[in-house]
PDB file of C-alpha atoms in Angstrom:
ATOM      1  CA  UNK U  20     -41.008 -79.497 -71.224  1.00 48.00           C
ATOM      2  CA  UNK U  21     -37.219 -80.682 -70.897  1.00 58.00           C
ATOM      3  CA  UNK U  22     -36.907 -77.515 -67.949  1.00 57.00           C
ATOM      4  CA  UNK U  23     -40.130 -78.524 -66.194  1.00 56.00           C
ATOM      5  CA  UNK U  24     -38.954 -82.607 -66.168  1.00 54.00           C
ATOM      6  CA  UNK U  25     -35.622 -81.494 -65.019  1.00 53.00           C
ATOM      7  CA  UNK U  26     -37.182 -78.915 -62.150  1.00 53.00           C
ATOM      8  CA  UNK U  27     -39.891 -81.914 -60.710  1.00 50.00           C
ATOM      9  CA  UNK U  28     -36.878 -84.201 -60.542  1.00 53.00           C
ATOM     10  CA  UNK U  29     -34.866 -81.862 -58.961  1.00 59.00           C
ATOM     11  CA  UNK U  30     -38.023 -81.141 -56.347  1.00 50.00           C
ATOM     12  CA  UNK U  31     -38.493 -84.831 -56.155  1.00 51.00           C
ATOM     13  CA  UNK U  32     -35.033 -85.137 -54.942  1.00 49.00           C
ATOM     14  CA  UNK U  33     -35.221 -82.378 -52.279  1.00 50.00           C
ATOM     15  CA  UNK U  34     -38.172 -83.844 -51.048  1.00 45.00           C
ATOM     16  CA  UNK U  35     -36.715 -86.951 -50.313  1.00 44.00           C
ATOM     17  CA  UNK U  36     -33.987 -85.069 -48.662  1.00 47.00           C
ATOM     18  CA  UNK U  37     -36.533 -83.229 -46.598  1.00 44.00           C
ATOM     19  CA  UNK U  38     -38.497 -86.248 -45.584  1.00 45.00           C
ATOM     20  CA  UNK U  39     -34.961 -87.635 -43.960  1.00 46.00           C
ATOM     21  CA  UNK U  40     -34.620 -84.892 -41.695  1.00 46.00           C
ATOM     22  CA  UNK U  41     -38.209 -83.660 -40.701  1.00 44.00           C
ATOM     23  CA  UNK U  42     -38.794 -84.895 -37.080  1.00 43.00           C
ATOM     24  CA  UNK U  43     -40.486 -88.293 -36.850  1.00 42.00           C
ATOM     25  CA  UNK U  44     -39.396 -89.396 -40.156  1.00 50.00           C
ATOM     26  CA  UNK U  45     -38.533 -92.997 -40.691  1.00 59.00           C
ATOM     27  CA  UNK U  46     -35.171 -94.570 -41.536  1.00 69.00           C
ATOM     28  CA  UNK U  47     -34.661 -97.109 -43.579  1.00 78.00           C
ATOM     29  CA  UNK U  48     -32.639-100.252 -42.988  1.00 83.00           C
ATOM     30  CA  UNK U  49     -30.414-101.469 -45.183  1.00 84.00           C
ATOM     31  CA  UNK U  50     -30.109-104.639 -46.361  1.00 85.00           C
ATOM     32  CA  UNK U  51     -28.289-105.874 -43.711  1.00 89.00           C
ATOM     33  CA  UNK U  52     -26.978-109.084 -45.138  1.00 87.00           C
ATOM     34  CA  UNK U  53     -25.453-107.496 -48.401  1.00 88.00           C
ATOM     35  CA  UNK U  54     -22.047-106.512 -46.842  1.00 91.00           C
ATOM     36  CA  UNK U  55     -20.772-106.566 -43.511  1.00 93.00           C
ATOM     37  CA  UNK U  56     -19.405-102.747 -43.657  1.00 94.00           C
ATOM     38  CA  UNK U  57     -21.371 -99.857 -44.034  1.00 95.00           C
ATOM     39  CA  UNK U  58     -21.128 -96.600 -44.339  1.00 94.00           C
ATOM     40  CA  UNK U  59     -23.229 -93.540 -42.878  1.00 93.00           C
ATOM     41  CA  UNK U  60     -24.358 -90.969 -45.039  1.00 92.00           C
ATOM     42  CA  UNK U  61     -25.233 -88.043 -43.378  1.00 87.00           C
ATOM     43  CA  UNK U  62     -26.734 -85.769 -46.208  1.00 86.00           C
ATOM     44  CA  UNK U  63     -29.577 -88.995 -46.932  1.00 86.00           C
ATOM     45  CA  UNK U  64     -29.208 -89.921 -43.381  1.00 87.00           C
ATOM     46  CA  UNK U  65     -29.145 -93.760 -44.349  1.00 90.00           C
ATOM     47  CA  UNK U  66     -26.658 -96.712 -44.099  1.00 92.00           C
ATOM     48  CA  UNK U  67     -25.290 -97.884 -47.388  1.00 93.00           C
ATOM     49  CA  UNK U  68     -23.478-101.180 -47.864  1.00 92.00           C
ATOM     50  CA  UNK U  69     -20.063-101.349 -49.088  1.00 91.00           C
ATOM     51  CA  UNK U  70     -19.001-104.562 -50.641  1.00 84.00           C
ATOM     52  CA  UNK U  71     -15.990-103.896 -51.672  1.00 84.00           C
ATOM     53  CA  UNK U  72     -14.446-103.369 -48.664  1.00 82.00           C
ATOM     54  CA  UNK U  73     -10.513-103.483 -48.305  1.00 81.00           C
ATOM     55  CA  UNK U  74      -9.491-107.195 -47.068  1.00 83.00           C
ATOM     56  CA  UNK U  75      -6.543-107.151 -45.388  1.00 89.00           C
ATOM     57  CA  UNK U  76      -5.478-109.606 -42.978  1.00 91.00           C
ATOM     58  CA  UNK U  77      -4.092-109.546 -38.950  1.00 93.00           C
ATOM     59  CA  UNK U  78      -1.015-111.380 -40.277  1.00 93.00           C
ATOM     60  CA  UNK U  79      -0.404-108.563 -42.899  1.00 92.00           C
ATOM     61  CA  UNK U  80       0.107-106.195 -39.913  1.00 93.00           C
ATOM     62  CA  UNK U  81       3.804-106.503 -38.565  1.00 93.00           C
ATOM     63  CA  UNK U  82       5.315-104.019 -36.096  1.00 92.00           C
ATOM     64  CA  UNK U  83       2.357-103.740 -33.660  1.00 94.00           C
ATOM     65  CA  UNK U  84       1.922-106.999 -32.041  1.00 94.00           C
ATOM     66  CA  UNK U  85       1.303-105.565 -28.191  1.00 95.00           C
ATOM     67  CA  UNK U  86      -1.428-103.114 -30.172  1.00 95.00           C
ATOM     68  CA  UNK U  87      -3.161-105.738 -32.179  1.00 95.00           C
ATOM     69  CA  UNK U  88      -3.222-108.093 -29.140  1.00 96.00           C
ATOM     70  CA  UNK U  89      -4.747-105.355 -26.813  1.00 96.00           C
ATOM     71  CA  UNK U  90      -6.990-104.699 -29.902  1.00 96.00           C
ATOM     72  CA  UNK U  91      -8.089-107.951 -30.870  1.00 96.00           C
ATOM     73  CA  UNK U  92      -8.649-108.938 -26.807  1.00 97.00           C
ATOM     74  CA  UNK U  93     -11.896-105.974 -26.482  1.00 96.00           C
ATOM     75  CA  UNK U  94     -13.006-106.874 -30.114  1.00 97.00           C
ATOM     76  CA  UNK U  95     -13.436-110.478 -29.055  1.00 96.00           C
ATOM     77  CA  UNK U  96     -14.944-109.778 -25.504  1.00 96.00           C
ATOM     78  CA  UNK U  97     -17.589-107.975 -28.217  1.00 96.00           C
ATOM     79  CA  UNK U  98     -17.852-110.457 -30.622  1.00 96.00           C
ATOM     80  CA  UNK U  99     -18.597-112.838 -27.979  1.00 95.00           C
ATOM     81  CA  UNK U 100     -21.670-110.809 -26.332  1.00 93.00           C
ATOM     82  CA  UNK U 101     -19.214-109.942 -22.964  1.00 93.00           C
ATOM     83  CA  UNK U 102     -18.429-106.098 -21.988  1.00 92.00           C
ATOM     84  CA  UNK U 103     -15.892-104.317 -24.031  1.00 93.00           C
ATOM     85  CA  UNK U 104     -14.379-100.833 -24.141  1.00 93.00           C
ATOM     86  CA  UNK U 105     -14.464 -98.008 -27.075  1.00 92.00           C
ATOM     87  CA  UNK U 106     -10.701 -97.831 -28.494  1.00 92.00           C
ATOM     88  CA  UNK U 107      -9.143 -94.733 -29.085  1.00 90.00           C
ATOM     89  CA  UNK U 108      -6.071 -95.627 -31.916  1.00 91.00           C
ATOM     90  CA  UNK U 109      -4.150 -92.782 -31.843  1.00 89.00           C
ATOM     91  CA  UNK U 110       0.006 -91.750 -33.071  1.00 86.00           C
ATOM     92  CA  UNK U 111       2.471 -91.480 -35.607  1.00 86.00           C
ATOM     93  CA  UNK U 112       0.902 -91.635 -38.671  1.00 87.00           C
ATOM     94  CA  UNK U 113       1.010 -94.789 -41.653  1.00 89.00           C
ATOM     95  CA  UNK U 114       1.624 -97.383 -38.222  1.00 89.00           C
ATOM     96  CA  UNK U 115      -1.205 -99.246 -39.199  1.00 91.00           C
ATOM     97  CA  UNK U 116      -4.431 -97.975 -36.881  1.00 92.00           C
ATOM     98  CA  UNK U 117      -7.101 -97.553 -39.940  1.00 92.00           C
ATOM     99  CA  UNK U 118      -5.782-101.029 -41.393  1.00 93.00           C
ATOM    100  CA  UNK U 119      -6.433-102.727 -37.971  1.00 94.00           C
ATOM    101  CA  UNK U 120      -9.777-101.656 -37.722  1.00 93.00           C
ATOM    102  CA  UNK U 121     -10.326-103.445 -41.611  1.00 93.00           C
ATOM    103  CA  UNK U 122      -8.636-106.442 -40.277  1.00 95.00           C
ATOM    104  CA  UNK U 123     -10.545-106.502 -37.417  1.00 95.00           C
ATOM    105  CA  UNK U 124     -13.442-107.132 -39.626  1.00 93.00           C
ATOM    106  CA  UNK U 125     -12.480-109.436 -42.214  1.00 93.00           C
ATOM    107  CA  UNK U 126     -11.438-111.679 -38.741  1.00 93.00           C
ATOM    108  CA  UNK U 127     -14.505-111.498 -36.968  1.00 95.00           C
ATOM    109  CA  UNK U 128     -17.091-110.759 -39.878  1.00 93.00           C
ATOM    110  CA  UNK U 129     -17.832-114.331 -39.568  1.00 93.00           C
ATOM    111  CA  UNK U 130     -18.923-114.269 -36.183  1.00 95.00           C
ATOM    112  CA  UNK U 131     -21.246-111.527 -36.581  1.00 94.00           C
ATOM    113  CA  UNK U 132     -18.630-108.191 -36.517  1.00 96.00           C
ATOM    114  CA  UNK U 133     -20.103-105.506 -38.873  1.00 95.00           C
ATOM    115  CA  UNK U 134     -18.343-102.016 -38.806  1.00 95.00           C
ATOM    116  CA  UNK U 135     -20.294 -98.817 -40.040  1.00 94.00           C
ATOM    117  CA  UNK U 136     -17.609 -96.435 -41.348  1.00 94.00           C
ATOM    118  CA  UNK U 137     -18.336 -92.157 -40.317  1.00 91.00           C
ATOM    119  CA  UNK U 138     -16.990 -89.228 -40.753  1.00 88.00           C
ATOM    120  CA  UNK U 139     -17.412 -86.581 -38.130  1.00 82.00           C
ATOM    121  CA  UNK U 140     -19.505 -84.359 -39.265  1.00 85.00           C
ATOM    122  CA  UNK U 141     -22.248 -87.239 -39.309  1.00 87.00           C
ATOM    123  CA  UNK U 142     -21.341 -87.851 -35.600  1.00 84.00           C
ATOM    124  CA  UNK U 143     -24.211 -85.746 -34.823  1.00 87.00           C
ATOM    125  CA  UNK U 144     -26.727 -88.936 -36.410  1.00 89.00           C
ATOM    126  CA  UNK U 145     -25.468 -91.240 -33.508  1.00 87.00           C
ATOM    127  CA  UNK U 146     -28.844 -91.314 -32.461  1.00 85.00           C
ATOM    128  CA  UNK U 147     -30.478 -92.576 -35.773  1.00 88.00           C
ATOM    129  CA  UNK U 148     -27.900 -95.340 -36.250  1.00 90.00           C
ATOM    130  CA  UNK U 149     -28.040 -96.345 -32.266  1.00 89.00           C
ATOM    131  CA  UNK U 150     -32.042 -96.524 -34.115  1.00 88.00           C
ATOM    132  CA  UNK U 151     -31.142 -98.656 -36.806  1.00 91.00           C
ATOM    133  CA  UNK U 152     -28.942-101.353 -35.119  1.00 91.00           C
ATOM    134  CA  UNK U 153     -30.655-101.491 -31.711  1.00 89.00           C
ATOM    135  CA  UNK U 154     -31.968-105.333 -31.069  1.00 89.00           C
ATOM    136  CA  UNK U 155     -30.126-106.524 -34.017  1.00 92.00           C
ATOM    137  CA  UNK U 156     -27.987-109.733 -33.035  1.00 93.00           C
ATOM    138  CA  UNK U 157     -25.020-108.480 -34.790  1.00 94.00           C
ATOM    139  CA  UNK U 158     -22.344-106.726 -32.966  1.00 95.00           C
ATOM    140  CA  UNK U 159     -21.308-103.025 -34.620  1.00 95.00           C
ATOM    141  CA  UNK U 160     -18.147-101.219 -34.785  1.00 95.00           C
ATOM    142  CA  UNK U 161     -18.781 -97.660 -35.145  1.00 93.00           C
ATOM    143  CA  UNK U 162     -15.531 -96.737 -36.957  1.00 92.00           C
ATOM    144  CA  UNK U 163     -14.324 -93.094 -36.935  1.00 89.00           C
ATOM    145  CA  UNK U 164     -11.000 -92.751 -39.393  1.00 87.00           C
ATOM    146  CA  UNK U 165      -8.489 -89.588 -38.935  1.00 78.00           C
ATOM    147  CA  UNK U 166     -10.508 -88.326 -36.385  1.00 79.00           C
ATOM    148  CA  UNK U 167      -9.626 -84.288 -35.074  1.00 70.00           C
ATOM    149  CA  UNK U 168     -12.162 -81.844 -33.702  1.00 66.00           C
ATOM    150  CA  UNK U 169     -12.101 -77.535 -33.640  1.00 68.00           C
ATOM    151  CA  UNK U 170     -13.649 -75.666 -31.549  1.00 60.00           C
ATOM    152  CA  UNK U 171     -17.266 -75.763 -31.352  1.00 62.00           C
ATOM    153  CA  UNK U 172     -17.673 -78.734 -34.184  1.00 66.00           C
ATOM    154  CA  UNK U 173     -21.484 -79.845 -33.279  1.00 68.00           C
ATOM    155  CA  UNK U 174     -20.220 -83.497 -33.851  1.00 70.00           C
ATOM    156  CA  UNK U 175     -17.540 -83.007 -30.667  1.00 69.00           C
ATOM    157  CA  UNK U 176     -20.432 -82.771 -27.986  1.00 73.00           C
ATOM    158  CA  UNK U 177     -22.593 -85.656 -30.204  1.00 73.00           C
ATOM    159  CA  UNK U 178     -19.328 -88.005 -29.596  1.00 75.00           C
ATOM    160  CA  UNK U 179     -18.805 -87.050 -26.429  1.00 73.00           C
ATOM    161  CA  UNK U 180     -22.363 -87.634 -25.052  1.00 72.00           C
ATOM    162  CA  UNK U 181     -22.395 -90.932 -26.542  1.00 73.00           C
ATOM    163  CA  UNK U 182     -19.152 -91.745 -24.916  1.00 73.00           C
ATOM    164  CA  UNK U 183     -20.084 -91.452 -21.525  1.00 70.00           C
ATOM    165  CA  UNK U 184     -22.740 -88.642 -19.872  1.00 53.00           C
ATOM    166  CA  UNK U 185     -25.997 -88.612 -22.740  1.00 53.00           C
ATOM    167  CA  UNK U 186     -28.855 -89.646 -20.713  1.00 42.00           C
ATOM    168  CA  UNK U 187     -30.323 -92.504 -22.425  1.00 50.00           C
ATOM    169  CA  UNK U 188     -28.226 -95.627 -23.185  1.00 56.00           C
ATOM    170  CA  UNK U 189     -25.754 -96.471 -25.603  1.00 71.00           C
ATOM    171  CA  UNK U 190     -27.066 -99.652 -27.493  1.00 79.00           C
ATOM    172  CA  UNK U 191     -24.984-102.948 -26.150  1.00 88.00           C
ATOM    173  CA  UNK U 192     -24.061-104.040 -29.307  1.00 92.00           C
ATOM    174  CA  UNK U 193     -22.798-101.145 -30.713  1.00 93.00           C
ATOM    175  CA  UNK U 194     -18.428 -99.889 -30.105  1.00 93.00           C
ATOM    176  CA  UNK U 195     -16.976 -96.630 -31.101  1.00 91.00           C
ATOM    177  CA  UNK U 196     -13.427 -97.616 -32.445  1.00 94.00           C
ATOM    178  CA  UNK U 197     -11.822 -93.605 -33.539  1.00 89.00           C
ATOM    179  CA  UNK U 198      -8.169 -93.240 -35.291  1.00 88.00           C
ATOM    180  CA  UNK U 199      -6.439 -90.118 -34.865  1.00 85.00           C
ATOM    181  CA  UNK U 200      -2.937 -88.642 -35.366  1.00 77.00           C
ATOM    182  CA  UNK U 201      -3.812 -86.817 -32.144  1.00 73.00           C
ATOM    183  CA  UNK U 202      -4.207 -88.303 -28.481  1.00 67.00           C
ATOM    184  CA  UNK U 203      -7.118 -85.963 -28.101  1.00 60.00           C
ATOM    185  CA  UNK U 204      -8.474 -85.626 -31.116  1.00 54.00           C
ATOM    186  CA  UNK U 205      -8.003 -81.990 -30.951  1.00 52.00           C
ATOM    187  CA  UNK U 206      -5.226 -78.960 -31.705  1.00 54.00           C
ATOM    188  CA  UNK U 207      -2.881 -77.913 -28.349  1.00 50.00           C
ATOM    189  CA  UNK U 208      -2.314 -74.359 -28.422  1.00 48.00           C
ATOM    190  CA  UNK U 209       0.443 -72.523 -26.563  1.00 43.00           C
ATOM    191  CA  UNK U 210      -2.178 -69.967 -24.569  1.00 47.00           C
ATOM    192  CA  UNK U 211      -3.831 -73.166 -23.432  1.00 47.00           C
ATOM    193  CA  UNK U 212      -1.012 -74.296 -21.534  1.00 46.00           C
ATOM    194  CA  UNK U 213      -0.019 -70.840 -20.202  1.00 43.00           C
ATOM    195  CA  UNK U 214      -3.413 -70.544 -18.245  1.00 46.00           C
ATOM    196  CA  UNK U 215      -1.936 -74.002 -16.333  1.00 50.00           C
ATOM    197  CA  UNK U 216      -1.171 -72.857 -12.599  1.00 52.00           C
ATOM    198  CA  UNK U 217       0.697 -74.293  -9.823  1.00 51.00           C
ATOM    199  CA  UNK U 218      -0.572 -74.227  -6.135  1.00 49.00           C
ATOM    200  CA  UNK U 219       2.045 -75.355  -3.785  1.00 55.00           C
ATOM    201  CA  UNK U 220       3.421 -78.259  -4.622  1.00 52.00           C
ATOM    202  CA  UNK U 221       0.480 -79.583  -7.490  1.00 52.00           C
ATOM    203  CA  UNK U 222      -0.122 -78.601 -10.996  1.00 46.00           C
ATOM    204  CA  UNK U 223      -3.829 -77.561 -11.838  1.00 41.00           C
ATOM    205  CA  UNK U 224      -4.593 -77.639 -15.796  1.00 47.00           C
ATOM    206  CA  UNK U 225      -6.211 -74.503 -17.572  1.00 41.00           C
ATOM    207  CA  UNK U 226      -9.763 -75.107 -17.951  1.00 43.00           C
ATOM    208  CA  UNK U 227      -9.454 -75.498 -21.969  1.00 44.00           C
ATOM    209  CA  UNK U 228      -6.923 -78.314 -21.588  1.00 45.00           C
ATOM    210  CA  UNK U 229      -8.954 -80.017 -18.981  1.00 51.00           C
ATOM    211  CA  UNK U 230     -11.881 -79.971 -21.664  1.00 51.00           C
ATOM    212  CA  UNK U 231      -9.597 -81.242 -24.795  1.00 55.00           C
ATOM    213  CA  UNK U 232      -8.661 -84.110 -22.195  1.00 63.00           C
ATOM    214  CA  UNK U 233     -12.010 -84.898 -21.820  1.00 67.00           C
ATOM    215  CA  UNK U 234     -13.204 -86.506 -24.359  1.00 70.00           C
ATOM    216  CA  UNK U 235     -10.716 -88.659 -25.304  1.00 70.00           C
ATOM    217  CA  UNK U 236     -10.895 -89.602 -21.706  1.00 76.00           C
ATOM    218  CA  UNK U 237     -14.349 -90.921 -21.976  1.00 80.00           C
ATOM    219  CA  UNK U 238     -12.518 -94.058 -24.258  1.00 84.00           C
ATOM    220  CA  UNK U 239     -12.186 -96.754 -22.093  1.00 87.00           C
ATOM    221  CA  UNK U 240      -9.192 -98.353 -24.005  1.00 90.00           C
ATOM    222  CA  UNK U 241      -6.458 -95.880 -25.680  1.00 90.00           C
ATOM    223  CA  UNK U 242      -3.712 -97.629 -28.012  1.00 92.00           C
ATOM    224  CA  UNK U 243      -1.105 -95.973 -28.784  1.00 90.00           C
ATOM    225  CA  UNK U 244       1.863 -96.414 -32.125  1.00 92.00           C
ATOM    226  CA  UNK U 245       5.009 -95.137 -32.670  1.00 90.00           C
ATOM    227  CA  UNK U 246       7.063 -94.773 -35.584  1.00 90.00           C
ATOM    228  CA  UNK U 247       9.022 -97.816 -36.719  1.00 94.00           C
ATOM    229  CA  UNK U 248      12.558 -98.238 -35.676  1.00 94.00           C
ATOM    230  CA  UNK U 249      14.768 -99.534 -38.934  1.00 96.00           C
ATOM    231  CA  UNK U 250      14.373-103.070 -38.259  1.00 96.00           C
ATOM    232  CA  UNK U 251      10.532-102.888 -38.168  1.00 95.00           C
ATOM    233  CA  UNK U 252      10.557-100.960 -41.089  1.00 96.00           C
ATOM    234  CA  UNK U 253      12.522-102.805 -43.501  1.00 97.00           C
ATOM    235  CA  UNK U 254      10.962-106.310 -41.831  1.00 96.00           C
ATOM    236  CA  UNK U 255       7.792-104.758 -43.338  1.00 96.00           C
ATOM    237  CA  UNK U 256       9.328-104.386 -46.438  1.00 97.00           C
ATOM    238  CA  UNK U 257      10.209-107.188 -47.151  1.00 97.00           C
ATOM    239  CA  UNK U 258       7.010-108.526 -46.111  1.00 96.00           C
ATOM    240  CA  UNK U 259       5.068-106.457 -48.236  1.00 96.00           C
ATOM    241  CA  UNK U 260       7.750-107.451 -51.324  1.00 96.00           C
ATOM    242  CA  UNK U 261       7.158-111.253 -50.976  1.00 96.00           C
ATOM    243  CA  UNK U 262       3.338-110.379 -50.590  1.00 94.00           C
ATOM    244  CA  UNK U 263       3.687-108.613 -54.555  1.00 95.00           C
ATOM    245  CA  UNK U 264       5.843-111.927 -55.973  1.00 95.00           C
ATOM    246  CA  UNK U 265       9.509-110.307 -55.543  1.00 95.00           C
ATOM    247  CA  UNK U 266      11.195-113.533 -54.906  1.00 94.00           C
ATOM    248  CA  UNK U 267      15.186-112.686 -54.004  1.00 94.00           C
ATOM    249  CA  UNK U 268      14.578-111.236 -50.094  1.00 92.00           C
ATOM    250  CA  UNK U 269      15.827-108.065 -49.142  1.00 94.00           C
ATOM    251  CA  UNK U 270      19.180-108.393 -50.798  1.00 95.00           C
ATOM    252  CA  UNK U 271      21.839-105.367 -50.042  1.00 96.00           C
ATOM    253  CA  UNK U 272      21.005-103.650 -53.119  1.00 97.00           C
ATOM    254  CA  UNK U 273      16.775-103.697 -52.274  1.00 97.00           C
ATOM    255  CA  UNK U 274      17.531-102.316 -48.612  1.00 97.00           C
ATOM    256  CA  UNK U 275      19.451 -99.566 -49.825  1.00 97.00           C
ATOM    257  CA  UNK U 276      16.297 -98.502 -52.123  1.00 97.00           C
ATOM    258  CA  UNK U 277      14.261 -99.490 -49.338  1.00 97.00           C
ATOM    259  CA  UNK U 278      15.723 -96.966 -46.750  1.00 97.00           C
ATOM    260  CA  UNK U 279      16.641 -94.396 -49.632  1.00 97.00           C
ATOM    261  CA  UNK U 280      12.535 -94.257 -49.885  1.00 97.00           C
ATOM    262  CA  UNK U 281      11.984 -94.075 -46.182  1.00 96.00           C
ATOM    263  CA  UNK U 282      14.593 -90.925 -46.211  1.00 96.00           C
ATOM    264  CA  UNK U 283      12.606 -89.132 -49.758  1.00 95.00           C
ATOM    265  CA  UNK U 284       9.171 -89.689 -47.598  1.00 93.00           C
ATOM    266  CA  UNK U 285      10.497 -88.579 -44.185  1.00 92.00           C
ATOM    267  CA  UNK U 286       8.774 -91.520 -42.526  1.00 91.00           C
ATOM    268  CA  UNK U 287       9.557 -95.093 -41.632  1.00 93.00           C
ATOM    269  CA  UNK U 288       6.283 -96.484 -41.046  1.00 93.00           C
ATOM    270  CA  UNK U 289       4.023 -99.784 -42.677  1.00 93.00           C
ATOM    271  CA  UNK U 290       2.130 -97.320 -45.545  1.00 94.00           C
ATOM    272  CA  UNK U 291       5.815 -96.005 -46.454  1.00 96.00           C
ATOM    273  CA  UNK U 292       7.002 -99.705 -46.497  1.00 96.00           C
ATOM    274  CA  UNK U 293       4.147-101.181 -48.321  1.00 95.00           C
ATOM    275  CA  UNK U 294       4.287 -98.191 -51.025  1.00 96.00           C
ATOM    276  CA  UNK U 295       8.398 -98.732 -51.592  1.00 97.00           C
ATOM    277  CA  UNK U 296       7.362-102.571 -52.062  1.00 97.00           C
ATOM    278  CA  UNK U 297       4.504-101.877 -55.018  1.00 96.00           C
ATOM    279  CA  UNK U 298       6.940 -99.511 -56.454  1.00 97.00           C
ATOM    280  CA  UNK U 299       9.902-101.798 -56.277  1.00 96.00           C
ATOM    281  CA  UNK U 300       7.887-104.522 -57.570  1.00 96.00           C
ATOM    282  CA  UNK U 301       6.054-102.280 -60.525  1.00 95.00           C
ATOM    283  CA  UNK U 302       9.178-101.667 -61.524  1.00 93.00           C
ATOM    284  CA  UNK U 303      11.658-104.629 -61.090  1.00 88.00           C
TER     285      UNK U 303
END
């Protein structure tokens, strides 16, 4: 009896699964007004809440002002019912893109900003969730972290519909915002650039490039970030030290740990700042 309850609830739960993905089934909605981020799930096909999502504020973010300002400038054209662009956040890595996407929200969550966190493999839902939040007063982020494609990934010609070229509408109150270490979200290869030819005095792109430009093309509003020069990154530092309770500023003795740290992680960036700071502060 103990097999046959643990085989019906196993059948019970492939059902379900079934019924999500048969054509013509019915989503459900969440419950819209228990979070204002979500995340897709594309195995259930459904929209779960997540409460407990990161709160970090604008003012946390140092080193990108020109990139929060260009940022914050579409978000609030959104927020405010005008026309707005989908952002492609893309560079060195640990600058600070993911976080200003979470800031982005805990600023504007007030006026009606909700963000719906995917991964791409569930890119290939975007018509469900255009489903879900169509008509819905509240204005959507569709937030895509560490974003990279291969060739033939079914979610690369999902996204790039959706950017610009699918045949029926995107839904006006819904943004793709998409980090990624890469400006076109996918690998360059050597043999790619080879193919490139030259006629007279112009250079004409292989065919394979010209398709990897593409769809990072089809963004309206591209931000770039660049690693942090010294300065920046011990400004951050110090930032983030203050922000833990370390109360004696970045005396000569915590910059030298602080750039000895930058040098063991090969990076000066925010995320390498921030982690000397909790590590500093754990310890001291």
């Amino acid at each position: 009896m103990d097999k046959l309850d643990k085989f019906l609830t196993r059948a019970e739960s492939l059902l379900a699964r079934l019924e999500n993905v048969l054509p013509g089934a019915q989503l459900q909605s969440p419950d819209w007004q228990a979070a204002a981020a979500f995340r897709w799930d594309h195995q259930q096909r459904a929209l779960h809440p997540v409460p407990n999502f990161q709160r970090i504020a604008l003012t946390d973010l140092l080193g990108i002002d020109d990139q929060k300002q260009r940022i914050l400038q579409n978000t609030l054209q959104f927020v405010r019912g005008g026309t707005a662009n989908n952002v492609l956040l893309s560079g060195a890595r640990g600058t600070g893109k993911s976080s200003l996407v979470k800031a982005l929200l805990n600023e504007y969550a007030d006026q009606g900003l909700r963000v719906i966190q995917i991964d791409k493999q569930g890119l290939i839902d975007l018509s469900h969730i255009v489903g879900l939040v169509q008509g819905r007063a509240e204005r959507f982020i569709l937030y895509c972290d560490d974003l990279s494609f291969n060739d033939a990934e079914p979610g690369y010609q999902s996204l790039k519909a959706a950017l610009d070229g699918d045949l029926v509408a995107f839904s006006d109150n819904l943004l793709i915002y998409a980090t990624s270490n890469r400006r076109h979200l996918m690998p360059d290869y050597m043999q790619d650039n080879l193919a490139t030819k030259h006629v007279g005095d112009e250079v004409h792109p292989a065919e394979s490039v010209e398709e990897k430009v593409s769809l990072s093309e089809r963004f309206g509003l591209w931000i770039s970030f660049y690693p942090f020069a010294q300065d920046e990154y011990l400004a951050v530092a110090e930032h983030w030290l203050a922000h833990h309770g370390w109360k004696q500023g970045l005396t000569d003795e915590v910059r030298t740990a602080a750039l000895q740290w930058s040098l063991m992680r090969g990076s000066r960036s925010g995320r390498v700042a921030g982690q000397f700071a909790r590590d500093w502060c754990g310890r001291n």
